[in-house]
């Protein structure tokens, strides 16, 4: 039951067919939402409909199906534009996901703007997807990667960030919300500070788009990236938002069909935005499915969802107090939807295995944030992550199961 009266979580759950099943003879409790979210029937139906009635390659057909689906694909772009409040729909590029989007920016922005001796700033709590592409770029261009430290609550040290900026700094890349800790980073302050020095900022929105309102114009971020599958959409699709002024200047990251204007053996001219960055047949099913997921969220209301998830996190944090010897990682006041923890003396993997036997799906390990785990001097955590369809009853089941885990191993 939700404790937000206007939010009907039981009716929302009915929209997600996967949630109704049993795992190891127990009703499934799915708390691995930071890894991927489940899909509402509306999204599943939309994809089914494409393959049963609408499928055709887009953008180059003269025939009915191709034209119709091209229109749907461009409508999907407009849905994304309005969801994140981008100024122009051509600032929305469809990709395969967050990793793809960050690689595209690192390569393309790096090609144009990063030279030997330049500096790129990231933070200690980034996902590997927002570390490795910058590391590779730094190696390629003989540039320097600087890492802003965090405190033990899991918050980025803004003073250190400010001191790190130099005339050589060319870009800042930071996650909006940490996937391992749930910290909502003070990206407003980071963007404001970076912009005072005319430095663009990329926000990794893989964990924010599904949990809070995102307005890229208000944030004034230069790039914002996310994955469809983490926002109740299909796998293998994602978004790269970039301000027009950057995307216009940046060279294509991949080349081939669709992204060209004219090809001769003497040379090639590139297509206009956003097609310049969409080489080859795009994942149009993924893009349309993701747009359908965003419509679903819009129907339910992102603020109502955020309120519900905030309630879940507070409730879960309080319930964890009933389990002896538990340590929570990520204790910022600005936090959402993620509860990362360890029980003293019990390996995170063992905890996860036993929870699984009780029908509870959590993630264990370093969550693709090894440097962050190093900060805390641990190998990994158990991570329960909440979504719009989770309930307080499920958290009670998690608490009871953890008490059993504790008894089993002591
Ligand atoms: N950044 C963050 C903060 C993430 O949580 C994830 C997914 N765990 C990624 C990037 C990578 O997303 P994807 O695997 O969908 O490309």
mmCIF file of C-alpha atoms and ligand atoms in Angstrom, residues 34-35 97-100 102 127 129 175 177-179 204 206-207 227 229-230, ligand 1:
data_model
loop_
_atom_site.group_PDB
_atom_site.id
_atom_site.type_symbol
_atom_site.label_atom_id
_atom_site.label_comp_id
_atom_site.label_asym_id
_atom_site.label_seq_id
_atom_site.Cartn_x
_atom_site.Cartn_y
_atom_site.Cartn_z
ATOM 1 C CA UNK A 34 18.539 0.486 -10.724
ATOM 2 C CA UNK A 35 19.815 -2.316 -12.974
ATOM 3 C CA UNK A 97 21.632 3.575 -24.176
ATOM 4 C CA UNK A 98 23.577 5.602 -21.646
ATOM 5 C CA UNK A 99 26.876 3.858 -22.341
ATOM 6 C CA UNK A 100 26.531 4.483 -26.057
ATOM 7 C CA UNK A 102 28.546 8.845 -23.205
ATOM 8 C CA UNK A 127 29.465 4.420 -12.990
ATOM 9 C CA UNK A 129 30.235 4.048 -18.170
ATOM 10 C CA UNK A 175 26.020 11.494 -12.701
ATOM 11 C CA UNK A 177 21.984 10.428 -9.258
ATOM 12 C CA UNK A 178 24.408 7.766 -8.059
ATOM 13 C CA UNK A 179 23.394 4.229 -9.008
ATOM 14 C CA UNK A 204 24.604 10.965 -16.722
ATOM 15 C CA UNK A 206 20.648 6.896 -16.160
ATOM 16 C CA UNK A 207 19.300 7.039 -12.590
ATOM 17 C CA UNK A 227 18.717 4.539 -21.125
ATOM 18 C CA UNK A 229 15.356 0.252 -20.165
ATOM 19 C CA UNK A 230 15.803 2.052 -16.837
HETATM 20 N N1 LIG B 1 25.347 5.338 -15.592
HETATM 21 C C1 LIG B 1 24.641 4.995 -14.512
HETATM 22 C C2 LIG B 1 24.551 5.948 -13.357
HETATM 23 C C3 LIG B 1 24.006 3.757 -14.476
HETATM 24 O O1 LIG B 1 23.288 3.402 -13.404
HETATM 25 C C4 LIG B 1 24.093 2.893 -15.592
HETATM 26 C C5 LIG B 1 23.451 1.519 -15.590
HETATM 27 N N2 LIG B 1 23.685 0.774 -14.444
HETATM 28 C C6 LIG B 1 24.826 3.308 -16.698
HETATM 29 C C7 LIG B 1 25.434 4.542 -16.662
HETATM 30 C C8 LIG B 1 24.954 2.477 -17.927
HETATM 31 O O2 LIG B 1 23.697 2.303 -18.502
HETATM 32 P P1 LIG B 1 23.486 1.259 -19.712
HETATM 33 O O3 LIG B 1 24.071 -0.026 -19.222
HETATM 34 O O4 LIG B 1 22.009 1.202 -19.883
HETATM 35 O O5 LIG B 1 24.198 1.806 -20.880
#
